[in-house]
Coordinates of C-alpha atoms in Angstrom, one line a residue:
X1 CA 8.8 20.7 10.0
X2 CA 6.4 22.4 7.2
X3 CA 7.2 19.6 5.0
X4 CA 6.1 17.0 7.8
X5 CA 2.5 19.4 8.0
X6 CA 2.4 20.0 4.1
X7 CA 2.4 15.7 3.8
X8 CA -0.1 15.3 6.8
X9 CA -2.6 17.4 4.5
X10 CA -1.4 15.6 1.2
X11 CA -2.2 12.2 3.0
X12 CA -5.2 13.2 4.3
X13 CA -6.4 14.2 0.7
X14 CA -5.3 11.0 -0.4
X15 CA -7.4 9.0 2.0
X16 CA -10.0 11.2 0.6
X17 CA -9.0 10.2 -3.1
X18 CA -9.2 6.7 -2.2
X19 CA -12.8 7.1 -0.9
X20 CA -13.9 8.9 -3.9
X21 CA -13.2 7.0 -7.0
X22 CA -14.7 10.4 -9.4
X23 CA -11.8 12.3 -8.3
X24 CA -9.3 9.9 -9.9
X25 CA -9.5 11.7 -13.3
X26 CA -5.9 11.4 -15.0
X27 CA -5.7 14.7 -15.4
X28 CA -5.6 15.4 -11.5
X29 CA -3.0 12.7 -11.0
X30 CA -0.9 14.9 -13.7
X31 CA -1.4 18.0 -12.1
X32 CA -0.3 16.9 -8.6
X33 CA 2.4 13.6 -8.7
X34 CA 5.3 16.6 -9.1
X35 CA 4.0 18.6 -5.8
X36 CA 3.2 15.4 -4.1
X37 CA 7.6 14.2 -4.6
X38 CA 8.6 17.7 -4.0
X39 CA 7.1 17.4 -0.7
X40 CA 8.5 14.0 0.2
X41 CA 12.2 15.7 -1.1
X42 CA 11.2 18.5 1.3
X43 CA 10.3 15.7 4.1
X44 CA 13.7 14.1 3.3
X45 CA 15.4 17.1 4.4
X46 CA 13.0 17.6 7.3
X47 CA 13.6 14.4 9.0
X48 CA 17.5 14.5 8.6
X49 CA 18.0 18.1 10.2
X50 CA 15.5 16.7 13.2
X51 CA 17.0 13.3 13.3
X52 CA 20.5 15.6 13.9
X53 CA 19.0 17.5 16.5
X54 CA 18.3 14.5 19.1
X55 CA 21.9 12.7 18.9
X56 CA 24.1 14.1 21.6
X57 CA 26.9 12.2 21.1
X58 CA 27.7 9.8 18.0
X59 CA 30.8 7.7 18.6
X60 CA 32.5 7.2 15.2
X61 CA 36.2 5.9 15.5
X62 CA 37.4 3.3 18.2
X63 CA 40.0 1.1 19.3
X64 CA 39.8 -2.7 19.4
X65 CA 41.7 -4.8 21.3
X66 CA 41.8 -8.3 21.4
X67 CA 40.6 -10.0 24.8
X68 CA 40.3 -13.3 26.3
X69 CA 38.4 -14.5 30.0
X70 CA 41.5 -14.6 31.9
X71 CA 42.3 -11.0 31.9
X72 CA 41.0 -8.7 34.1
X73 CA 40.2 -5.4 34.0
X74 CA 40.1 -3.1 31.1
X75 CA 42.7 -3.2 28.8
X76 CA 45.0 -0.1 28.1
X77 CA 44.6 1.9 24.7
X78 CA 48.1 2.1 24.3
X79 CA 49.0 -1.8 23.8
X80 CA 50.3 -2.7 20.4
X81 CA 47.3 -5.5 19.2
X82 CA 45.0 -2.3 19.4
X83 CA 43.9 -1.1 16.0
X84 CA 41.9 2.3 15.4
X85 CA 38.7 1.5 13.4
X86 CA 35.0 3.0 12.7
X87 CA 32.4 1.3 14.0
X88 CA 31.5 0.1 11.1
X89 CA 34.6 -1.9 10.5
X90 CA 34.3 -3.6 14.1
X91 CA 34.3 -7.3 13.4
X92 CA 34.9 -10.1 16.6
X93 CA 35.5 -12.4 13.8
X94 CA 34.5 -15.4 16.6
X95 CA 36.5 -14.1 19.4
X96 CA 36.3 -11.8 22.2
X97 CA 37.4 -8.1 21.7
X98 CA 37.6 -4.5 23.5
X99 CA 36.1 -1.9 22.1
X100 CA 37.8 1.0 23.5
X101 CA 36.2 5.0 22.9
X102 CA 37.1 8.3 24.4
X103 CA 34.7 11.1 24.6
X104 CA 34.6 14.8 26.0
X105 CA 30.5 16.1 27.6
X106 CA 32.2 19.8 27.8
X107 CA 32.9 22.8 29.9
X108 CA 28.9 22.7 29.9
X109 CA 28.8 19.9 31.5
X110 CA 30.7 20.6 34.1
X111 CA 29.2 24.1 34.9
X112 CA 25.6 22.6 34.9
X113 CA 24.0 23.0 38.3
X114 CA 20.6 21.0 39.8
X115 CA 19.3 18.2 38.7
X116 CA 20.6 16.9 35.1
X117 CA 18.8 15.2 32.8
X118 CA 20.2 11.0 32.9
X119 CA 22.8 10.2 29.7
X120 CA 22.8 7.0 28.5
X121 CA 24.5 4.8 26.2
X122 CA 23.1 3.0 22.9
X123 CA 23.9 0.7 21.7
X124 CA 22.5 -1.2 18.4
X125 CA 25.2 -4.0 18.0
X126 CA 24.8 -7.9 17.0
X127 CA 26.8 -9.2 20.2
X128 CA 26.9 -9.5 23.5
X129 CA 28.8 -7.1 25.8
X130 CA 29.9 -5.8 29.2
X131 CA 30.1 -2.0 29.3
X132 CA 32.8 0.1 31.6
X133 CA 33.0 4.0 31.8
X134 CA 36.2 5.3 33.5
X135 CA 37.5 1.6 34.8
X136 CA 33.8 0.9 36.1
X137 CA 31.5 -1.8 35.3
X138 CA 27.9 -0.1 34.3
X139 CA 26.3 -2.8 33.1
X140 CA 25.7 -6.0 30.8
X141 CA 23.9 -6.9 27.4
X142 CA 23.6 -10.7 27.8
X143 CA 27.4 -12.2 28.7
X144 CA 30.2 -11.9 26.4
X145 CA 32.9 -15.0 26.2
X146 CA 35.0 -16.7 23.8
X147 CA 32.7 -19.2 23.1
X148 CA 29.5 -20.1 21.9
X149 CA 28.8 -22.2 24.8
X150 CA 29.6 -19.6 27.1
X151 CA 28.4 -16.8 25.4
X152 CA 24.0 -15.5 25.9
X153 CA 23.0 -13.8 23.2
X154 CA 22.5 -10.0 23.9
X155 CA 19.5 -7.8 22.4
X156 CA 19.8 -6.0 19.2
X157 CA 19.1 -2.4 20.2
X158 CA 19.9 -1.4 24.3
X159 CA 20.7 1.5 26.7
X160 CA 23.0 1.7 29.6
X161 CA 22.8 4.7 32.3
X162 CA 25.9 6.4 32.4
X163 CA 26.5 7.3 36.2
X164 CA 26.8 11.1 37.1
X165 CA 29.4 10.0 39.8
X166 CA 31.5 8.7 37.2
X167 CA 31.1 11.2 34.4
X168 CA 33.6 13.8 33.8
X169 CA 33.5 16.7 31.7
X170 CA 36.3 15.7 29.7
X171 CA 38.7 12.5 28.9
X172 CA 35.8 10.1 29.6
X173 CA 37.3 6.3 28.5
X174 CA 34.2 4.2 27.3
X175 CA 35.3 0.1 26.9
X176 CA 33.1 -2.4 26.0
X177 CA 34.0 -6.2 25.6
X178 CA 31.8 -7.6 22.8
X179 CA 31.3 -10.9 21.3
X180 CA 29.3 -12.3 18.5
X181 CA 29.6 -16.2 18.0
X182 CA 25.7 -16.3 17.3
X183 CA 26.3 -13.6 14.1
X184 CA 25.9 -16.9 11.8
X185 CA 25.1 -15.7 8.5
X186 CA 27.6 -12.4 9.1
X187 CA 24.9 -10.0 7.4
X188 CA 25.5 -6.7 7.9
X189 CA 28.3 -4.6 10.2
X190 CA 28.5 -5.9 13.8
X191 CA 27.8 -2.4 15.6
X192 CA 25.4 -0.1 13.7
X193 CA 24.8 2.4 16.4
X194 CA 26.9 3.9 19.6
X195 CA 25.0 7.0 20.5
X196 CA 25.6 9.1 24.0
X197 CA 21.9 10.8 24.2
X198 CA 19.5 11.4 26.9
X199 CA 18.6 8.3 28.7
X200 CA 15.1 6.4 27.2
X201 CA 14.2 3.3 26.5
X202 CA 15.8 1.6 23.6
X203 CA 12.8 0.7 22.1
X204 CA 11.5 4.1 22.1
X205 CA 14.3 5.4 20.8
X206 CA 13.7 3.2 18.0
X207 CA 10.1 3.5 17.1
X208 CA 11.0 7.4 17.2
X209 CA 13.1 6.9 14.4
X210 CA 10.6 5.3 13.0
X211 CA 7.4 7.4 13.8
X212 CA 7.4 9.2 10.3
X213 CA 6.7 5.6 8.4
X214 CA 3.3 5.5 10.2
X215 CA 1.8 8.4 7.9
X216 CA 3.0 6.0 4.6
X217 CA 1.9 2.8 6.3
X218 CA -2.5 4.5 7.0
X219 CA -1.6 5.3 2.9
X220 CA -0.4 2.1 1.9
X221 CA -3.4 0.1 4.1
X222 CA -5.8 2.2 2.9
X223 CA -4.7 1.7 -0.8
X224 CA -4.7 -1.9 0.0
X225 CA -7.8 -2.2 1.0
X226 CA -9.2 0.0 -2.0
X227 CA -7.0 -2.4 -4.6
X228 CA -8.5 -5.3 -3.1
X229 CA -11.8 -4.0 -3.8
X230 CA -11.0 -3.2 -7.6
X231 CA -9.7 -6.3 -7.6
X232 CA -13.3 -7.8 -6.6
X233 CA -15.0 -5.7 -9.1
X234 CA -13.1 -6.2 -11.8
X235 CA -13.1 -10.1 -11.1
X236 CA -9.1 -10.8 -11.0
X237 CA -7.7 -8.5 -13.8
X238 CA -4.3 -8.8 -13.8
X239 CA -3.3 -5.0 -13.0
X240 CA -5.2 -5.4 -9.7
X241 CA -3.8 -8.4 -8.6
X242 CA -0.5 -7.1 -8.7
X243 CA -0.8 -3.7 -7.5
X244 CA -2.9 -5.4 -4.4
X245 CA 0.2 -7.6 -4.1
X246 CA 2.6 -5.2 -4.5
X247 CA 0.9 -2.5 -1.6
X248 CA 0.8 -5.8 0.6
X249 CA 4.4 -6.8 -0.1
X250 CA 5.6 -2.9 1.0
X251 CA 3.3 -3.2 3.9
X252 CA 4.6 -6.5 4.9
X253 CA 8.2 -5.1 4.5
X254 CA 7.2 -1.6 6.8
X255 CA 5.9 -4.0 9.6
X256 CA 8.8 -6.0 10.0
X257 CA 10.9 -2.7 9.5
X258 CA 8.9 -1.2 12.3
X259 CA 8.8 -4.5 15.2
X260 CA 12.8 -3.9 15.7
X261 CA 10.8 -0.2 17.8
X262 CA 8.1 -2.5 19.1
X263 CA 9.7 -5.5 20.3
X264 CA 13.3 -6.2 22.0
X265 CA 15.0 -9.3 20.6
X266 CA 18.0 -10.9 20.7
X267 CA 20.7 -10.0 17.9
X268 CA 20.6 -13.6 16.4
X269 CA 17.4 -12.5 15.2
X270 CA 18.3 -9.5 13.6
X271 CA 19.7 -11.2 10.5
X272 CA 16.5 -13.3 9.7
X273 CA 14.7 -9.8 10.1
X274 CA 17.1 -8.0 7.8
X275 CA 16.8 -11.3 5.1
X276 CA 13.3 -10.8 5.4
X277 CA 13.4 -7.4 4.5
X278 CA 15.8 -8.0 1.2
X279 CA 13.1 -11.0 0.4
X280 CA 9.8 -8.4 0.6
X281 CA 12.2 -6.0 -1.0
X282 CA 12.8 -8.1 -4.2
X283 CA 8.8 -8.8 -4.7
X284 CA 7.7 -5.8 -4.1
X285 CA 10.7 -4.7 -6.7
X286 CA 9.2 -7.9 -9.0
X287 CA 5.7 -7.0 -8.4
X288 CA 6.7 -3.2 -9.5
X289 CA 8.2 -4.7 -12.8
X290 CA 5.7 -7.0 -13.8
X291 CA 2.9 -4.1 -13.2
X292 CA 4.7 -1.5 -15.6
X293 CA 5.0 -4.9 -18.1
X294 CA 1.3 -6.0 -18.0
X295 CA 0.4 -2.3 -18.5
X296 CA 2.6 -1.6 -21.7
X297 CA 3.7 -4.1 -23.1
X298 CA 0.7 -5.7 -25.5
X299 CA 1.9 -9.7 -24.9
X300 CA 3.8 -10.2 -22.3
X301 CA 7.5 -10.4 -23.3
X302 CA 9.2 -12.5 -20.4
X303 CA 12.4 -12.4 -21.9
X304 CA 12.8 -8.7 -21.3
X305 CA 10.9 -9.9 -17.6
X306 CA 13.0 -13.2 -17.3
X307 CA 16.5 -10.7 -18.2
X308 CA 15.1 -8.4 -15.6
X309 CA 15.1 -10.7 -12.5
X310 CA 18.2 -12.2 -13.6
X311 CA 20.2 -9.0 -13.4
X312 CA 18.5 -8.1 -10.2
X313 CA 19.5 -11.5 -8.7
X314 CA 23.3 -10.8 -9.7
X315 CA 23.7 -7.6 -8.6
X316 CA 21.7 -8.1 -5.4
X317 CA 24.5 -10.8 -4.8
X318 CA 27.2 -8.7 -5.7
X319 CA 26.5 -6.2 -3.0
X320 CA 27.9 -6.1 0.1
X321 CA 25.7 -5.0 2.6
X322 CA 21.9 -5.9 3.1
X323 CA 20.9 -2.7 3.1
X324 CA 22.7 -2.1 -0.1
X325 CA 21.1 -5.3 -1.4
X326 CA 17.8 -4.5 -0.5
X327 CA 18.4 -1.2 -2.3
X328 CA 19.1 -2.8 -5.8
X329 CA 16.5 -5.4 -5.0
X330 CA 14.7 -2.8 -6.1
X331 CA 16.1 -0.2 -7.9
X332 CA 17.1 -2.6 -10.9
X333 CA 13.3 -3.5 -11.3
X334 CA 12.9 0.4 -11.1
X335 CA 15.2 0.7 -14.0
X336 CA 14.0 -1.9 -15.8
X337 CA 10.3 -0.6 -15.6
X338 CA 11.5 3.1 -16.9
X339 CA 13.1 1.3 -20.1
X340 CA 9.5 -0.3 -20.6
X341 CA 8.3 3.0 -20.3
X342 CA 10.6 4.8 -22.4
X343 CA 9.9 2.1 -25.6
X344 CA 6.0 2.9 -24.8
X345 CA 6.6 7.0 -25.1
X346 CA 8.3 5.9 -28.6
X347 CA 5.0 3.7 -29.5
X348 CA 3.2 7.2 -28.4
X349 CA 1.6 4.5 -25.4
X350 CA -1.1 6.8 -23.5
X351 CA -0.2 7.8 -20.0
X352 CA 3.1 6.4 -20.8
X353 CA 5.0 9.9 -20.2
X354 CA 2.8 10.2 -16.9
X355 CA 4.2 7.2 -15.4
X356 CA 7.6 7.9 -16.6
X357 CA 7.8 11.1 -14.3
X358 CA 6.8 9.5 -11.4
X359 CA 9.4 6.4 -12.0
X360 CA 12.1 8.4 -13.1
X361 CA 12.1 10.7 -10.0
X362 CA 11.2 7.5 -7.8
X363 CA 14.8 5.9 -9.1
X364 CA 16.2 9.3 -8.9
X365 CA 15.5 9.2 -5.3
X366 CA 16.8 6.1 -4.7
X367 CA 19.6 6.6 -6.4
X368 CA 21.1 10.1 -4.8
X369 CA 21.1 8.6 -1.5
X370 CA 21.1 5.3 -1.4
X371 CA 22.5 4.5 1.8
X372 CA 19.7 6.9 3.8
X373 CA 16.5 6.3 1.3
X374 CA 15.3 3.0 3.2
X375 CA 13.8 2.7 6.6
X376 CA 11.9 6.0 6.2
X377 CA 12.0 7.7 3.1
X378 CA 11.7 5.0 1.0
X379 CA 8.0 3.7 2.2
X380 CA 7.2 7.9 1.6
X381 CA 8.5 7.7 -1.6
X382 CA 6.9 4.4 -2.2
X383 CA 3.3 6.0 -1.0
X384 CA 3.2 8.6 -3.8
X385 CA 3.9 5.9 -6.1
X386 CA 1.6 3.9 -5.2
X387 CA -1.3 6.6 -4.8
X388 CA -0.5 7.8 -8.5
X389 CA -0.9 3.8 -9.6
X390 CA -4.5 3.8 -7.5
X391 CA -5.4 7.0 -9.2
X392 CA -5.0 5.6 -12.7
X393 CA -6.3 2.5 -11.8
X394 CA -9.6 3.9 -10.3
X395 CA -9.6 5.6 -13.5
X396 CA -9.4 3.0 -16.0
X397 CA -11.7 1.3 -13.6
X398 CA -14.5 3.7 -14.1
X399 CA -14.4 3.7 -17.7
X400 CA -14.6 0.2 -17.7
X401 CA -17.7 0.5 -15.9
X402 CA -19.1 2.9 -18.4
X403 CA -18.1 1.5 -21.0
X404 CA -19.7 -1.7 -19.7
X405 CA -23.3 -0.3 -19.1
X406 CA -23.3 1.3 -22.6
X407 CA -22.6 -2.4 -24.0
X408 CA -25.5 -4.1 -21.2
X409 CA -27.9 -1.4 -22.5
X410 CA -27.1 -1.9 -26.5
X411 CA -27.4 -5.6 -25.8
X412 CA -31.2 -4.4 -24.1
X413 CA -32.1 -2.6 -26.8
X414 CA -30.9 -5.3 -29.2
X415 CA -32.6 -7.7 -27.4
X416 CA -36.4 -5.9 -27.2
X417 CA -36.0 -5.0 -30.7
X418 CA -35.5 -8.9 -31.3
X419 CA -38.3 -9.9 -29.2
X420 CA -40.4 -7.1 -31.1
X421 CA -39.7 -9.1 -34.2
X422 CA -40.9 -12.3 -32.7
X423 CA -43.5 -10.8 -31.5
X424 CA -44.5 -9.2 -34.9
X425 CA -44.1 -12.9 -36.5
X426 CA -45.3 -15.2 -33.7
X427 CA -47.2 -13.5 -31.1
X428 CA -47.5 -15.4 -27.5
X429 CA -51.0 -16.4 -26.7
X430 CA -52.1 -16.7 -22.8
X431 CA -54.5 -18.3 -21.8
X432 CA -56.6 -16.4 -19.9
X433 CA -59.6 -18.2 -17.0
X434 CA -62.1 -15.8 -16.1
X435 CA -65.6 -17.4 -15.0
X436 CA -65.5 -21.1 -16.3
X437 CA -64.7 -19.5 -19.4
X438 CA -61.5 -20.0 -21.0
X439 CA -59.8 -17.1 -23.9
X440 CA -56.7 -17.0 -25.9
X441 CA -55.5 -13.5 -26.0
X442 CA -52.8 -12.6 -28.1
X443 CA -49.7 -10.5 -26.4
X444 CA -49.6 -8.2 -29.4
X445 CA -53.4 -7.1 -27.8
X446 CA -52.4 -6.2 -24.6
X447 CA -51.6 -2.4 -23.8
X448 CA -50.6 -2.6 -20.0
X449 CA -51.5 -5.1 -17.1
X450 CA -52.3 -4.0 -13.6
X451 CA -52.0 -6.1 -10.7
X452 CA -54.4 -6.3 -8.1
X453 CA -54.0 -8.9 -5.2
X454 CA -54.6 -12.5 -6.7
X455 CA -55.7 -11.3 -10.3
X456 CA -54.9 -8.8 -12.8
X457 CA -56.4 -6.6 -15.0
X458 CA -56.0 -7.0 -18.6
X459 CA -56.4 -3.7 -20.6
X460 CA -56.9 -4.5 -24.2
X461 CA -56.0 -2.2 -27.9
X462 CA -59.6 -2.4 -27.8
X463 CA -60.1 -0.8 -24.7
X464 CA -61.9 -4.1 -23.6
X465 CA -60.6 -5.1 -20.2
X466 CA -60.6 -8.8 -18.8
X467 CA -59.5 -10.1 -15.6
X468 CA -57.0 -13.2 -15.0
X469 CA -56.6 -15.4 -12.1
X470 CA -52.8 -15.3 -11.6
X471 CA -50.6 -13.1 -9.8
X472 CA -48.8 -10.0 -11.5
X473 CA -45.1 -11.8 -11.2
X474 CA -46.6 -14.6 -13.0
X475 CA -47.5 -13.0 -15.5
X476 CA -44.5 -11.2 -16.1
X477 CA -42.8 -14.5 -16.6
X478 CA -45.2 -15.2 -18.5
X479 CA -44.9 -12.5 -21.0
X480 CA -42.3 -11.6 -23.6
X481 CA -39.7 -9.1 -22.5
X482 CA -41.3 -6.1 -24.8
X483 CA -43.6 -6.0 -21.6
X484 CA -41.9 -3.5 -19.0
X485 CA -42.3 -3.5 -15.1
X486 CA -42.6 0.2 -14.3
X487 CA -44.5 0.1 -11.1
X488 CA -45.3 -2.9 -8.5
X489 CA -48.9 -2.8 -9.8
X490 CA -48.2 -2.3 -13.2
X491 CA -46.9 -4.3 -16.6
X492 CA -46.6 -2.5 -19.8
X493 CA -46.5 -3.2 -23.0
X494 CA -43.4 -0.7 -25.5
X495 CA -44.8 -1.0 -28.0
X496 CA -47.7 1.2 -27.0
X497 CA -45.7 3.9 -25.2
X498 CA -45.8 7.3 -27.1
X499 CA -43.9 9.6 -24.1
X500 CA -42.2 9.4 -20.7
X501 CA -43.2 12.4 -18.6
X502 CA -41.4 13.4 -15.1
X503 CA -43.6 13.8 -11.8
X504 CA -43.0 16.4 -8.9
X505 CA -42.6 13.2 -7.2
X506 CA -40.0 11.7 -8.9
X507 CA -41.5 8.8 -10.6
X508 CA -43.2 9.5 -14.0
X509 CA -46.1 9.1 -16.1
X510 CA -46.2 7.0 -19.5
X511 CA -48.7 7.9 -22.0
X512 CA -49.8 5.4 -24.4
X513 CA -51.4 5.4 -27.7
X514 CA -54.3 4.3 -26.9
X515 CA -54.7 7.2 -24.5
X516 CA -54.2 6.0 -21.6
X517 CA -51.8 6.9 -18.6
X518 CA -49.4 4.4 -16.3
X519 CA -47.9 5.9 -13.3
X520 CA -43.9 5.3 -13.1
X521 CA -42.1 4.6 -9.6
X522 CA -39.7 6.8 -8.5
X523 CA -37.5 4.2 -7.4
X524 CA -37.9 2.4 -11.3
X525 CA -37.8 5.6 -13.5
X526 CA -34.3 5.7 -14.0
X527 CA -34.3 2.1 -15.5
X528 CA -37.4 3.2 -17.4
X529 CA -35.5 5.5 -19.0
X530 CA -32.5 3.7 -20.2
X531 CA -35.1 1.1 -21.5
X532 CA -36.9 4.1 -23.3
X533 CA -33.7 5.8 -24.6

């Protein structure tokens, strides 16, 4: 289980990642996207060798025999209506039927001594059955019958305690009489699972298949939370939207993957479960398509989109089983995205070779084992990917923002030096009131102000200094904008600055031409200083 460890520590720096938005340079998410898939090939492996391990007993081939209520007892292997089928194959096709196993515990078995750990049978079948080991009744999932009047629904996923006193160590008969008349829509195979394993509860045996997806579901929450809040900043960009879409469309799809270990239902629910799994598939699969197309593609071309979809409709219908729906739900979209890629590495696209690794060996994934990659190893799969889209986003995120404060502070500096000119032209008189005396004083004349409760100080290019009965915030209103707040106390004019000098402190002091000296705040400098630069 290295590769489980080795992801815990990949995760956990990815939580960190997501915190951090500095350490989403694109050369990072280069270096590290390959280790980050080897691992989850590694954690592929992992899970398969320990899922092995905890099966005792995995029934494979049956017999089914036809059945009806006024028979009793279980019927014999050996009559002529029986047919030997895998469990996969088991269809009531809207009757009753036997389901008849054999199965041998072992010499072990037999030479065990003290207490024994109880065996139990599960059973993740849409139907309703009666369960007999060795000609005796062990129990019931909901009531089997040959109608759908007569028949209660069983639940999806349940466990029967197999008896010691009835055991044997070999030639053990297993029967169960099954009926589905509530499978409506027919999705899927009628019996998924018939396990002999240590007794547990069904739904813990369930959520411990499931376990692993918790590590990608903390990843894909956190990233959801973290594209949401691009999203905000960046005031509905499209690339955003969708990945915040996308991330809740996987998440949506994990939960409901997860609730069959959480909660017991009944097996008519099961295919409204599975539908809603092909359904999140398919938008998370469109969401992944239009993401790649809003990122390369300069207008938006929704033929190639429109094409796409269409193709992913038709051979989502053309596939037999949900979970091989589901499957090209999404891997056409995956295809589809790679082509958009591959037509952006010939228009030399930036980054366009970066995501073409991580979709190629996403699809390549998908592809190899198609019939194990969902459940678990997709939404691992589907984490990396989604981190590496976060990273680049973050990335092209904080450029933005630079990018954007360079163009606020040209449009600053274009705007003083305008002001300067209107200054220079038209100079703003105030009006000053000081004694029952009233004074024009021209803008241009004024080195700094300083404020001092309910009047200000006025210190003039003629080193005459006059008082004015109105607050310092007034004033600045008052003023033009080639008049710079650097202090709470103080107002000064830029045009009279000749140097910016640092304090121990960490505010500054401004020398001006005219000799004198205005103390910077700490917490103001750093403006000051882009105003100044």
């Amino acid at each position: 289980m290295q590769a489980v460890e080795y992801l815990l520590q990949v995760a956990r720096q990815s939580q960190e990642v997501l915190c951090k938005a500095k350490l989403f340079e694109h050369h990072i998410v280069k270096a590290h996207i390959g280790y980050l898939f080897c691992a989850l090939g590694l954690l592929l492996t992992s899970l398969s060798l320990s899922a092995e391990g905890i099966n005792k007993f995995q029934i494979h081939k049956v017999k089914v025999c036809g059945a009806d209520m006024e028979s009793v007892g279980v019927p014999h292997s050996s009559r002529q209506d029986c047919q030997i089928k895998t469990i996969d194959d088991v269809d009531s096709k809207a009757r009753l039927v036997w389901v008849i196993a054999s199965f041998d515990l072992g010499v072990k078995f037999e030479q065990e001594r003290g207490p024994r750990k109880p065996l139990g049978l599960f059973m993740s079948a849409k139907a309703s059955a009666e369960f007999y080991l060795n000609g005796e009744l062990i129990g019931r999932n909901g009531l089997p019958a040959d109608s759908i009047e007569s028949e209660e629904s069983g639940i999806m996923d349940t466990v029967v305690y197999l008896p010691e006193n009835i055991l044997k160590a070999s030639q053990n008969e297993l029967a169960i009489k099954l009926s589905s008349h509530h499978n409506v829509l027919g999705f899927e195979q009628m019996i998924q699972r018939l396990i002999i394993t240590d007794y547990a509860s069904p739904q813990n045996m369930v959520l411990r298949h499931y376990l692993p997806t918790f590590i990608p579901f903390g990843i894909l929450l956190i990233g959801l939370l973290y594209s949401a809040y691009l999203l905000v900043l960046r005031e509905g960009a499209g690339q955003p939207a969708l990945l915040t879409i996308f991330s809740f469309f996987v998440l949506a799809q994990l939960a409901i993957e997860v609730s069959r270990g959480l909660f017991a239902y009944h097996y008519p629910f099961h295919e409204i479960r599975v539908l809603a799994i092909l359904l999140l598939g398919a938008c998370s699969g469109g969401c992944l398509l239009l993401y790649i197309a809003n990122k390369f593609l300069n207008k938006w071309n929704f033929a190639i989109v429109w094409l796409a979809m269409c193709v992913t409709a038709v051979a989502t219908y053309t596939a037999t089983t949900m979970e091989e729906k589901t499957t090209v739900a999404i891997q056409v979209p995956a295809a589809f995205s790679v082509l958009l890629i591959a037509n952006a590495i010939l228009r030399k696209y930036k980054t366009a070779k970066t995501y073409g690794v991580a979709l190629i060996m996403f699809s390549l994934a998908l592809t190899l084992r198609p019939n194990q990659f969902l459940d678990v190893y997709f939404y691992y799969f589907i984490a990396a990917l989604f981190i590496f889209f976060l990273a680049v986003q973050a990335s092209d995120y904080r450029k933005e923002k630079a990018q954007r404060i360079i163009e606020q502070s040209r449009a600053q500096h274009l705007q003083l030096a305008l002001d300067e000119i209107q200054e220079i032209k038209k100079p703003t008189k105030l009006k000053l009131n000081q004694a029952g005396k009233i004074e024009w004083v021209n803008s241009d004349q004024i080195c700094f102000c300083k404020g001092a409760r309910d009047y200000v100080e006025l210190v003039l290019s003629d080193h005459r200094s006059v008082l004015h009965n109105e607050s310092l915030s007034s004033l600045e209103e008052m003023l033009p904008s080639v008049f710079l707040r650097v202090h709470r106390s103080y107002l000064v004019n830029t045009r009279f600055i000749q140097s910016l000098e640092g304090a121990s402190s960490g505010g500054g002091i401004l020398k001006l031409s005219t000799g004198d000296e205005v103390p910077v705040s700490r917490r103001i400098m750093p403006s000051v200083r882009k105003v100044l630069c």
